PDB file of C-alpha atoms in Angstrom:
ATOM      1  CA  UNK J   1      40.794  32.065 -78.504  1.00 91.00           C
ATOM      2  CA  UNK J   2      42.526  34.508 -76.299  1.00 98.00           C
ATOM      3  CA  UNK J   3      45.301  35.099 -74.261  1.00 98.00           C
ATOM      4  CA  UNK J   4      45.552  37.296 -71.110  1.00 98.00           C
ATOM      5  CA  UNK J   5      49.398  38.123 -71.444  1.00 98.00           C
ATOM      6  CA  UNK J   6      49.499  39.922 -68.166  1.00 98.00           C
ATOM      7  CA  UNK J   7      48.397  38.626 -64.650  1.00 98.00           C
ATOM      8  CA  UNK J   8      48.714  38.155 -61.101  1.00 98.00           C
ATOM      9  CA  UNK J   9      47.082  34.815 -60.236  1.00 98.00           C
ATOM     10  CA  UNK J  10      48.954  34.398 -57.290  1.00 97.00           C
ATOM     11  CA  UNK J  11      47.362  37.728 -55.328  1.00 97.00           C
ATOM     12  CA  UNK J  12      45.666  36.895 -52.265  1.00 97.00           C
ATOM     13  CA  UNK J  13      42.835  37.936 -53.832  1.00 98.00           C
ATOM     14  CA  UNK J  14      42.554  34.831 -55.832  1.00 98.00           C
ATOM     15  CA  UNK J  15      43.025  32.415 -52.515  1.00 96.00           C
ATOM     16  CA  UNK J  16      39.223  31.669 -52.511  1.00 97.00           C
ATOM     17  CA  UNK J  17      38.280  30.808 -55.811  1.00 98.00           C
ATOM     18  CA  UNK J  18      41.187  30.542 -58.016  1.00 98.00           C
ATOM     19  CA  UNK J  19      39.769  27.232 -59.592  1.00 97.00           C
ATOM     20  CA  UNK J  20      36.282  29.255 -60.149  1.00 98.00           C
ATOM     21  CA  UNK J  21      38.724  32.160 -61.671  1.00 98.00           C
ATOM     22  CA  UNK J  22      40.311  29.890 -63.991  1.00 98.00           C
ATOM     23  CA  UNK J  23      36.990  28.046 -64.962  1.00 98.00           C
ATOM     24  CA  UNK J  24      35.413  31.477 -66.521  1.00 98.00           C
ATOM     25  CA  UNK J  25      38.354  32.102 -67.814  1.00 98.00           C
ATOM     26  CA  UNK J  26      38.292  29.336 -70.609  1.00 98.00           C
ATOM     27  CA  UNK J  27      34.964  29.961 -70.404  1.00 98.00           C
ATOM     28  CA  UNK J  28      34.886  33.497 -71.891  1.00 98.00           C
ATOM     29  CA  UNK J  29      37.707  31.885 -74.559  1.00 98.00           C
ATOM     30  CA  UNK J  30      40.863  32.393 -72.434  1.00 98.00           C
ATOM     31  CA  UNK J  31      42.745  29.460 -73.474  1.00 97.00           C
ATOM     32  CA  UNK J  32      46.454  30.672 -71.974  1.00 98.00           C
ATOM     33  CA  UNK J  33      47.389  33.258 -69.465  1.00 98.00           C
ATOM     34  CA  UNK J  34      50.454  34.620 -68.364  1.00 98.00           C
ATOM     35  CA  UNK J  35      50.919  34.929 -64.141  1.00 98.00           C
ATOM     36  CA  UNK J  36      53.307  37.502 -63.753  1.00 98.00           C
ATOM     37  CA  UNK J  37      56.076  37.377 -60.552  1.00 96.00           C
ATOM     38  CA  UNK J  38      55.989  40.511 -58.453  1.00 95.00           C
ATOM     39  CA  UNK J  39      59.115  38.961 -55.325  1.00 95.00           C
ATOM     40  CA  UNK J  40      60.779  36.860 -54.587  1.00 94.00           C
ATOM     41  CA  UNK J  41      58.010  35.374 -52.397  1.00 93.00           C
ATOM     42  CA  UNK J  42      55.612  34.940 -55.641  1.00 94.00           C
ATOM     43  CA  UNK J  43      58.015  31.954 -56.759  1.00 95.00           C
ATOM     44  CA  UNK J  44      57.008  29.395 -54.268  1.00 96.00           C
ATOM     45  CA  UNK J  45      53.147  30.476 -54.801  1.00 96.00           C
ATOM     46  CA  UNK J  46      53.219  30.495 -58.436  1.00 96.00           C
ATOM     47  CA  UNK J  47      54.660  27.091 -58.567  1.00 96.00           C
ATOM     48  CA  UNK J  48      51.683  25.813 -56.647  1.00 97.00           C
ATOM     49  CA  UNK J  49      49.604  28.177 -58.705  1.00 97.00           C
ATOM     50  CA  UNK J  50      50.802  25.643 -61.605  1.00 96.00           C
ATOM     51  CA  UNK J  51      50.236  22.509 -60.332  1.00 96.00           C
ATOM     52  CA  UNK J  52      46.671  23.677 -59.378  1.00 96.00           C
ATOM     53  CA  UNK J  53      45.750  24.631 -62.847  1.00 97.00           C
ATOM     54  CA  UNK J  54      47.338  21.328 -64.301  1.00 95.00           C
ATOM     55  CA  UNK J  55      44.831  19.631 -61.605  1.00 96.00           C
ATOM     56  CA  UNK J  56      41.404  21.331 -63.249  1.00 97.00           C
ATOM     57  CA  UNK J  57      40.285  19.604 -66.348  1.00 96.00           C
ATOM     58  CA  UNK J  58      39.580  22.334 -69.005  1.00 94.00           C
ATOM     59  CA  UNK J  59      41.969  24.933 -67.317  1.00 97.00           C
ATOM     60  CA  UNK J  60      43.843  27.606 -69.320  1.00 98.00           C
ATOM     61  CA  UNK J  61      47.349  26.993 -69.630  1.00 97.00           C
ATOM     62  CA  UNK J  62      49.752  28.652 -67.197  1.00 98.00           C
ATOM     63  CA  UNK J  63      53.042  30.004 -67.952  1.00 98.00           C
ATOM     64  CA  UNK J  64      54.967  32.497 -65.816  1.00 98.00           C
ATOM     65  CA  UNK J  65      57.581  35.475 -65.313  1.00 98.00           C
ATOM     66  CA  UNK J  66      60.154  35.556 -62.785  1.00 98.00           C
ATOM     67  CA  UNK J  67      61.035  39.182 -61.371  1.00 98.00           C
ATOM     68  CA  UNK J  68      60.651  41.903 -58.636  1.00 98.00           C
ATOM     69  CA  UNK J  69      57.979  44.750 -59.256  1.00 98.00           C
ATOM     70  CA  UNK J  70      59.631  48.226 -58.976  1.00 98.00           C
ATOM     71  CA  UNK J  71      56.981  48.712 -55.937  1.00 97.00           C
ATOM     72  CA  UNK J  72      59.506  45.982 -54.180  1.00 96.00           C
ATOM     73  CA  UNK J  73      62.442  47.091 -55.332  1.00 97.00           C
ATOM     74  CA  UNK J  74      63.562  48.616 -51.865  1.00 95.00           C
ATOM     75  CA  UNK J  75      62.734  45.163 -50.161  1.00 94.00           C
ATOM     76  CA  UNK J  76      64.892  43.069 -52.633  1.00 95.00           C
ATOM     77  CA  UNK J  77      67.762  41.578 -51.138  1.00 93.00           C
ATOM     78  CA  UNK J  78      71.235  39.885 -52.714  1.00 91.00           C
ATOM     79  CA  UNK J  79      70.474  37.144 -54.400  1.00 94.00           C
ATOM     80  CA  UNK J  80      66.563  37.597 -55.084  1.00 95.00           C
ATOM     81  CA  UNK J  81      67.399  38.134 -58.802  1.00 94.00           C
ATOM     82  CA  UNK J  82      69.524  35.773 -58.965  1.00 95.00           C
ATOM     83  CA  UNK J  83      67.382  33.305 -57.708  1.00 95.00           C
ATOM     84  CA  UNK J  84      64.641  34.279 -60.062  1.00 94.00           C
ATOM     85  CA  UNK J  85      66.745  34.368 -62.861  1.00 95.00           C
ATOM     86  CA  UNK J  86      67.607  30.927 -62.314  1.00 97.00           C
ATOM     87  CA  UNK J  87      63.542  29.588 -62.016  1.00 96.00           C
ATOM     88  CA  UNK J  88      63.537  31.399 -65.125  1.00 97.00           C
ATOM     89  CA  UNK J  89      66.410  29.624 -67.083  1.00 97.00           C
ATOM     90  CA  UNK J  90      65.213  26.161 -66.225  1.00 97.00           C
ATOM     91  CA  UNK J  91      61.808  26.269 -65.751  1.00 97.00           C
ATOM     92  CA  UNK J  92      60.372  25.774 -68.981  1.00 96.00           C
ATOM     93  CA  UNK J  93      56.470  27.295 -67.928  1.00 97.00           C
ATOM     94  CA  UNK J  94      58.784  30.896 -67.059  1.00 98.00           C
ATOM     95  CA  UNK J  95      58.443  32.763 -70.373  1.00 98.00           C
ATOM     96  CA  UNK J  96      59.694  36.014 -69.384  1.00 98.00           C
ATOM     97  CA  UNK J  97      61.764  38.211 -66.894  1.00 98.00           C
ATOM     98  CA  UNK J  98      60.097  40.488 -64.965  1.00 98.00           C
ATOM     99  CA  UNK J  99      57.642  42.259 -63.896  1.00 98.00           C
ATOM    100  CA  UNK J 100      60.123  45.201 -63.957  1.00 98.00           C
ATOM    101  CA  UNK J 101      60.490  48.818 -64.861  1.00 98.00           C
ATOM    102  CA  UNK J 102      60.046  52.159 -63.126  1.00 98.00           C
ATOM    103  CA  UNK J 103      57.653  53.658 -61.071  1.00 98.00           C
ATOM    104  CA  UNK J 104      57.782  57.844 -60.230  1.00 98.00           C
ATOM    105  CA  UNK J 105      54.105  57.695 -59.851  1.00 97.00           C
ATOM    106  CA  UNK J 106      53.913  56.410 -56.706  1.00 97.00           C
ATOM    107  CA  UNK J 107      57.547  56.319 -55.525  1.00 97.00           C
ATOM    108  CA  UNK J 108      56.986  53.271 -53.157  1.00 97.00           C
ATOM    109  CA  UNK J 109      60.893  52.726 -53.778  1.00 98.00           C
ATOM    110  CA  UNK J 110      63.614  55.049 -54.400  1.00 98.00           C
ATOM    111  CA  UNK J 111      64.211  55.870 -57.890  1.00 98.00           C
ATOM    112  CA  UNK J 112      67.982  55.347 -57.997  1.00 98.00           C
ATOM    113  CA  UNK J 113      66.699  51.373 -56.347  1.00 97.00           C
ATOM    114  CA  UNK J 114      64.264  51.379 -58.825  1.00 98.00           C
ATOM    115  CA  UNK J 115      66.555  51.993 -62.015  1.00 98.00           C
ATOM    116  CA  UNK J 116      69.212  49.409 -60.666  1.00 97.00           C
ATOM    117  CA  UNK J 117      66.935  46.648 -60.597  1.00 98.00           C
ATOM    118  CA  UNK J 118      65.692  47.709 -63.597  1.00 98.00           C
ATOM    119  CA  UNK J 119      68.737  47.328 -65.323  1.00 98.00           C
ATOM    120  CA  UNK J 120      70.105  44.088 -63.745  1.00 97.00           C
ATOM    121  CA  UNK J 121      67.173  42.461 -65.204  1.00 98.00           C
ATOM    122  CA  UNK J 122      67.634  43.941 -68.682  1.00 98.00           C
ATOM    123  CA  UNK J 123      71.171  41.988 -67.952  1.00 98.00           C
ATOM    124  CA  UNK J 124      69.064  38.591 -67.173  1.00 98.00           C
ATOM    125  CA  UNK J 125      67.058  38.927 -69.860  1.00 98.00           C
ATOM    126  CA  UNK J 126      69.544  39.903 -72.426  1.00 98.00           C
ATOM    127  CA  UNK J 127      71.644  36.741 -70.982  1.00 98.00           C
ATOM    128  CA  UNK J 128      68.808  34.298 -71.126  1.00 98.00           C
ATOM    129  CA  UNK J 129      67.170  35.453 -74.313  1.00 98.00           C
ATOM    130  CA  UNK J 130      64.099  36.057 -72.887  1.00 98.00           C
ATOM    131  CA  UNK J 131      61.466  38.871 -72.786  1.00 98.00           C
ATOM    132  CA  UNK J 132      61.120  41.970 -70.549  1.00 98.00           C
ATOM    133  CA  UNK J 133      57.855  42.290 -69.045  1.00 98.00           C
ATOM    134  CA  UNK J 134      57.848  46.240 -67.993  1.00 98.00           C
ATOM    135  CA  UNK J 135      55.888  48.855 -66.114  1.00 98.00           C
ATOM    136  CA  UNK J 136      56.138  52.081 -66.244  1.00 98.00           C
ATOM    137  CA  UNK J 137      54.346  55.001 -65.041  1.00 98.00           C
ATOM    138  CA  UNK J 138      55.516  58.741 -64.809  1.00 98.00           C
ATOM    139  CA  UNK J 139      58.751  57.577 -66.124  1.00 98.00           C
ATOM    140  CA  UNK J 140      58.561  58.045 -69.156  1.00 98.00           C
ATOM    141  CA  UNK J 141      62.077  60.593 -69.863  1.00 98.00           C
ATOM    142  CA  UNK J 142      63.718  57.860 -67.415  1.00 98.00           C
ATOM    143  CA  UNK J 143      62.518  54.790 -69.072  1.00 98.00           C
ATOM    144  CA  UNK J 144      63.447  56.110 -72.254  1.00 98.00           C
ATOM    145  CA  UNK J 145      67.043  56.508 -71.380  1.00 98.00           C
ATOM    146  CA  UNK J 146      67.349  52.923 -70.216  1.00 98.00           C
ATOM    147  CA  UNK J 147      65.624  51.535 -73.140  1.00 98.00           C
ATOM    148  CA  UNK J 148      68.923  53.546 -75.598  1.00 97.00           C
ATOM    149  CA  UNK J 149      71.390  52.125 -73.380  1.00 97.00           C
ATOM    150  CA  UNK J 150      70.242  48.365 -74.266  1.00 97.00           C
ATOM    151  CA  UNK J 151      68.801  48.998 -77.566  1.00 96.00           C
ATOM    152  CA  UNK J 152      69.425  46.121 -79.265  1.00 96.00           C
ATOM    153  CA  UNK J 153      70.357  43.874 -76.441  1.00 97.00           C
ATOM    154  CA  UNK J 154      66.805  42.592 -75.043  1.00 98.00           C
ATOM    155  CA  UNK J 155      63.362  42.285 -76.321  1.00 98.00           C
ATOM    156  CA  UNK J 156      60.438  43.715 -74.373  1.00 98.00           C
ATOM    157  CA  UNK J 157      56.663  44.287 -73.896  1.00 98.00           C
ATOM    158  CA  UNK J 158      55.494  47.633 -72.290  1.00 98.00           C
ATOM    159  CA  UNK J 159      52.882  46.362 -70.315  1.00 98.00           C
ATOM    160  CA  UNK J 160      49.505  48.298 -69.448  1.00 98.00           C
ATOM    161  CA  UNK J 161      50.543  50.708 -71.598  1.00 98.00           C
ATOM    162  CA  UNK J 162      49.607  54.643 -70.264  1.00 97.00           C
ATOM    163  CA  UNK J 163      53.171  56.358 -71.819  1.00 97.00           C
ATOM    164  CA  UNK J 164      53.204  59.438 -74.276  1.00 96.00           C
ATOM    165  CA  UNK J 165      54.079  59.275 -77.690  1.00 97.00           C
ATOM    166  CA  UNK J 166      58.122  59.421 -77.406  1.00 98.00           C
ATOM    167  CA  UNK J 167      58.101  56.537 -75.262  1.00 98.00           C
ATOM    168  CA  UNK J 168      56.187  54.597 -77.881  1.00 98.00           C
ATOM    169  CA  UNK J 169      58.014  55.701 -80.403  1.00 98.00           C
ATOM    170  CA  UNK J 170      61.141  54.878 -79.102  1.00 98.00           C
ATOM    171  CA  UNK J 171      59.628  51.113 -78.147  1.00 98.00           C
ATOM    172  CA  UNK J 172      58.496  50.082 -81.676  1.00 98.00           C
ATOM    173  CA  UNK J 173      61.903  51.446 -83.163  1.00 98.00           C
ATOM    174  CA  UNK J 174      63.414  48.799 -80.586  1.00 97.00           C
ATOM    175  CA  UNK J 175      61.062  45.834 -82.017  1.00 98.00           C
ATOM    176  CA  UNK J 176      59.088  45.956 -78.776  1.00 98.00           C
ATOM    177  CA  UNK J 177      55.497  45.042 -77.655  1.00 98.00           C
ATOM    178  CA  UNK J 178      52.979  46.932 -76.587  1.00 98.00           C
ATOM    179  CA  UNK J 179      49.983  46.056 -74.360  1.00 98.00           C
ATOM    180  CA  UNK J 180      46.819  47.545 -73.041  1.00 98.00           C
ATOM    181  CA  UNK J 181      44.479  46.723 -70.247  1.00 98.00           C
ATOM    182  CA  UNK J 182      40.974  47.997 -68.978  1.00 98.00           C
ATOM    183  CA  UNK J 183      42.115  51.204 -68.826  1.00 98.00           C
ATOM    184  CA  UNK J 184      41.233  51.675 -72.427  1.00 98.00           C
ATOM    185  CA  UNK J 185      37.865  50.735 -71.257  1.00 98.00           C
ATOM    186  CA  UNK J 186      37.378  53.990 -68.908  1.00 98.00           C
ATOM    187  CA  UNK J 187      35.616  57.182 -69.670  1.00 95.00           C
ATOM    188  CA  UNK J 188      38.564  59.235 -69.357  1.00 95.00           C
ATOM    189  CA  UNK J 189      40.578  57.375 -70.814  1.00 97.00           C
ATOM    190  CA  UNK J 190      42.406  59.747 -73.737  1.00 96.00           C
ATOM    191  CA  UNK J 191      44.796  57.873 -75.549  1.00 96.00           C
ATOM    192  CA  UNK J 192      43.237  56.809 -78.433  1.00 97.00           C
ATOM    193  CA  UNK J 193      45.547  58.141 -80.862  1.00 97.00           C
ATOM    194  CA  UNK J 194      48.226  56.469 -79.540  1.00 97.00           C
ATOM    195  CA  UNK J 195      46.199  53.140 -79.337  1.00 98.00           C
ATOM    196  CA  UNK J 196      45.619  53.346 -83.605  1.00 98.00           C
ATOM    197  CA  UNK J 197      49.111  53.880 -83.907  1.00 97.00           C
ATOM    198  CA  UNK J 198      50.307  50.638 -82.940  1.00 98.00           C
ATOM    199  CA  UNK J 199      50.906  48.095 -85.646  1.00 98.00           C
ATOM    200  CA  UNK J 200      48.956  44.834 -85.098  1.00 98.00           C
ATOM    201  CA  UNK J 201      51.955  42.743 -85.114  1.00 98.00           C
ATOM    202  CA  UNK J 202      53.186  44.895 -81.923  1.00 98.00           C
ATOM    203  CA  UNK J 203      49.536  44.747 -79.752  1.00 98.00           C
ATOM    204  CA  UNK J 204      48.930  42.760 -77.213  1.00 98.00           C
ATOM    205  CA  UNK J 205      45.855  42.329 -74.513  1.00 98.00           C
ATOM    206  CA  UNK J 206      45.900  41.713 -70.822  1.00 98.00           C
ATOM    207  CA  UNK J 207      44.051  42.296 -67.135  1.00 98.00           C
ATOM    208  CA  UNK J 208      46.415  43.339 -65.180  1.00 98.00           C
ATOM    209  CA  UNK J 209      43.833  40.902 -62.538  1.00 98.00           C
ATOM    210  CA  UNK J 210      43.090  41.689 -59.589  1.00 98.00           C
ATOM    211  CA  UNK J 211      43.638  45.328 -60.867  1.00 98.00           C
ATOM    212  CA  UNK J 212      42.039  47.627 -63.518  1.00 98.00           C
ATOM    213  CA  UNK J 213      38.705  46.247 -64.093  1.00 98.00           C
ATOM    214  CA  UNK J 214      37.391  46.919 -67.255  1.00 98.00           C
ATOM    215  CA  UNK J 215      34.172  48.878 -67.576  1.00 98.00           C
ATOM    216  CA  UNK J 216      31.053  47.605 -66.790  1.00 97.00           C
ATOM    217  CA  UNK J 217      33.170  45.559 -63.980  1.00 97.00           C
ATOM    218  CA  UNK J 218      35.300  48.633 -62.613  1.00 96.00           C
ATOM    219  CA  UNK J 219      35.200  48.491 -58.995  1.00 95.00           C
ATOM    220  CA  UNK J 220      35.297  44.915 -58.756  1.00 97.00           C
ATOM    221  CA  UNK J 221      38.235  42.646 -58.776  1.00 98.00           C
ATOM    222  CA  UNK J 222      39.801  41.842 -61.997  1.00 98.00           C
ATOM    223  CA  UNK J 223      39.748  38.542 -63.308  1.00 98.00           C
ATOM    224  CA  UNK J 224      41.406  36.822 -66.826  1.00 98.00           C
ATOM    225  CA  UNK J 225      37.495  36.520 -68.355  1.00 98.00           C
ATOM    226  CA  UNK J 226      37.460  40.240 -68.685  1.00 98.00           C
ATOM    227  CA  UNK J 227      40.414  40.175 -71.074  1.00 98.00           C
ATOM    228  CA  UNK J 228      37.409  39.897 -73.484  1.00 98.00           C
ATOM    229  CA  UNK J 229      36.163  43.482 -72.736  1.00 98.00           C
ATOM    230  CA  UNK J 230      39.590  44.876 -73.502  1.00 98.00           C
ATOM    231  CA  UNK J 231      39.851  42.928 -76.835  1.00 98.00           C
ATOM    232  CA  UNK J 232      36.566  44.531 -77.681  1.00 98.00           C
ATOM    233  CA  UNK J 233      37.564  48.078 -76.659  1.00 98.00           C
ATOM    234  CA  UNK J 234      40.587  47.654 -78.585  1.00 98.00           C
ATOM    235  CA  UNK J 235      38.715  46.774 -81.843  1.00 98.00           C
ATOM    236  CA  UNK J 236      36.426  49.813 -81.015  1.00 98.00           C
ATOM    237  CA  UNK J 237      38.724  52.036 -80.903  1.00 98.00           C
ATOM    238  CA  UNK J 238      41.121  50.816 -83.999  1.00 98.00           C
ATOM    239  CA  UNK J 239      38.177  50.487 -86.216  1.00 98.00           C
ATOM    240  CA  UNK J 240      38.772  46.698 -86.020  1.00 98.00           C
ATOM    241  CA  UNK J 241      36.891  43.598 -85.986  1.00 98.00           C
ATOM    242  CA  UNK J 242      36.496  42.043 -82.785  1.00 98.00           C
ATOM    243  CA  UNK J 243      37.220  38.762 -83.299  1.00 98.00           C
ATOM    244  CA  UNK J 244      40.111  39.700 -85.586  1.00 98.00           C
ATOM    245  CA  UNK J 245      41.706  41.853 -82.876  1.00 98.00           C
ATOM    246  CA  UNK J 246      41.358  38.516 -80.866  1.00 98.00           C
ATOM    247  CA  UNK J 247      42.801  36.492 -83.699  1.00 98.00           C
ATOM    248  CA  UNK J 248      46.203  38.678 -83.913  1.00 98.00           C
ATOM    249  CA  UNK J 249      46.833  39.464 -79.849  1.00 98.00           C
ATOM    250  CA  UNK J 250      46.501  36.001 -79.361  1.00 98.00           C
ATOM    251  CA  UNK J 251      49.304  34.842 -82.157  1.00 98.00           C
ATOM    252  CA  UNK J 252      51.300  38.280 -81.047  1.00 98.00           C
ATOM    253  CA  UNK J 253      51.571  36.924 -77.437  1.00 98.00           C
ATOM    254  CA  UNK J 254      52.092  32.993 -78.523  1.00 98.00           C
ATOM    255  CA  UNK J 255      54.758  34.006 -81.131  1.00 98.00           C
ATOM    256  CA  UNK J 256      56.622  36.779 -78.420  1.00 98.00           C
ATOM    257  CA  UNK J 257      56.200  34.539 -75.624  1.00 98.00           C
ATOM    258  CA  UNK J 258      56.449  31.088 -77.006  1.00 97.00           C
ATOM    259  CA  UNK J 259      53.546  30.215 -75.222  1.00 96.00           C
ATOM    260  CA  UNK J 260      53.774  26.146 -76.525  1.00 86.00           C
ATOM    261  CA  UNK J 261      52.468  23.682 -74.798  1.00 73.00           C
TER     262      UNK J 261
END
């Protein structure tokens, strides 16, 4: 069994085949995914998202996130958190708060936006009890700073994991997750040392679908199957059985998640 802990099954880029999606996904062993909430606007879609995966006999389960990307964080308006924060205290398929966190790679919002957000859903997480789903990219000295201020306060996953060491370091003496994606996968890719220094009880695997395709599928869309190839680079890399690398991210993202049916 496997789990895809990180998602976006509501992209447009699922419109078409989304059952099809789903369908290869148990097929390759993907029992449970996690659909991750990007806006405000994702609530409405993932709900249906839900409902159309109850629908197809032999389905993965579903389960959710409710929060606004840092990308979006200069289009949220009063009350979108709010909002999402409530989906996410009484739905019981929303898992986690987020998909939040800072991005200075890209800048497609301004920073100071960016670390507001960022911290008012540290504040609906801590409030709930729930998980932090977060992304971060060139952020690292920022990020890190944040993290202090709530240490203690709220648990968290650093999701697609590309940080340097202090960042990491600084997340496991906080309790918090780590996950990887296809990235791993990709010739360049550098970070090994930092991969085998993550205790198993911390790891986690995801997609990041429709993005990051792991190798031999980069260039193509991403899809929850391939969370298989980033299981295997994981073990690859760690020295590690495959199958046992399967065995422990899967009851590392049940256990953080409570992903129960």
């Amino acid at each position: 069994m496997l789990i895809d802990s990180h998602c976006h099954l509501t992209d447009p880029q699922f419109s078409q085949d989304r059952r099809e999606v789903l369908l290869r996904a148990r097929e390759a062993g993907v029992e449970k995914v996690l659909s991750v909430c990007s806006n405000r606007g994702d609530e409405p879609r993932w709900r249906a998202l839900l409902e159309e995966a109850a629908g197809i006999p032999g389905a993965p389960g579903v389960w959710g996130t409710a929060g606004i990307h840092p990308h979006e964080a200069r289009e949220a308006r009063e009350g979108d958190l709010s909002a999402l924060g409530e989906l996410a205290r009484t739905h019981p398929r929303v898992v986690a708060v987020g998909e939040t966190g800072l991005d200075f790679h890209y800048d497609l919002s301004p920073r100071e936006a960016q670390e507001s957000l960022f911290r008012e859903h540290l504040e609906v997480g801590a409030g709930l009890g729930l998980p932090v789903v977060v992304h971060s990219r060139s952020a690292d000295t920022a990020l890190i700073r944040i993290l202090r201020e709530w240490e203690g306060r709220v648990q968290g996953v650093l999701h697609c994991f590309t940080g340097g060491e202090e960042l990491l370091g600084v997340a496991l003496a906080m309790g918090w997750m780590v996950s990887f994606t296809g990235i791993i996968t990709f010739k360049n890719f550098d970070g090994g040392e930092v991969v085998r220094s993550v205790p198993q009880d911390r790891l986690m695997v995801e997609t990041d679908a429709p993005y990051l395709a792991p190798i031999p599928h980069r260039g193509r869309r991403n899809e929850p199957a391939f969370v298989t190839r980033v299981a295997e680079a994981l073990a690859a890399i760690r020295g590690e059985e495959s199958e046992e690398v399967k065995e422990y991210t899967t009851d590392n993202a049940i256990r953080f998640f409570s992903l129960n049916d």
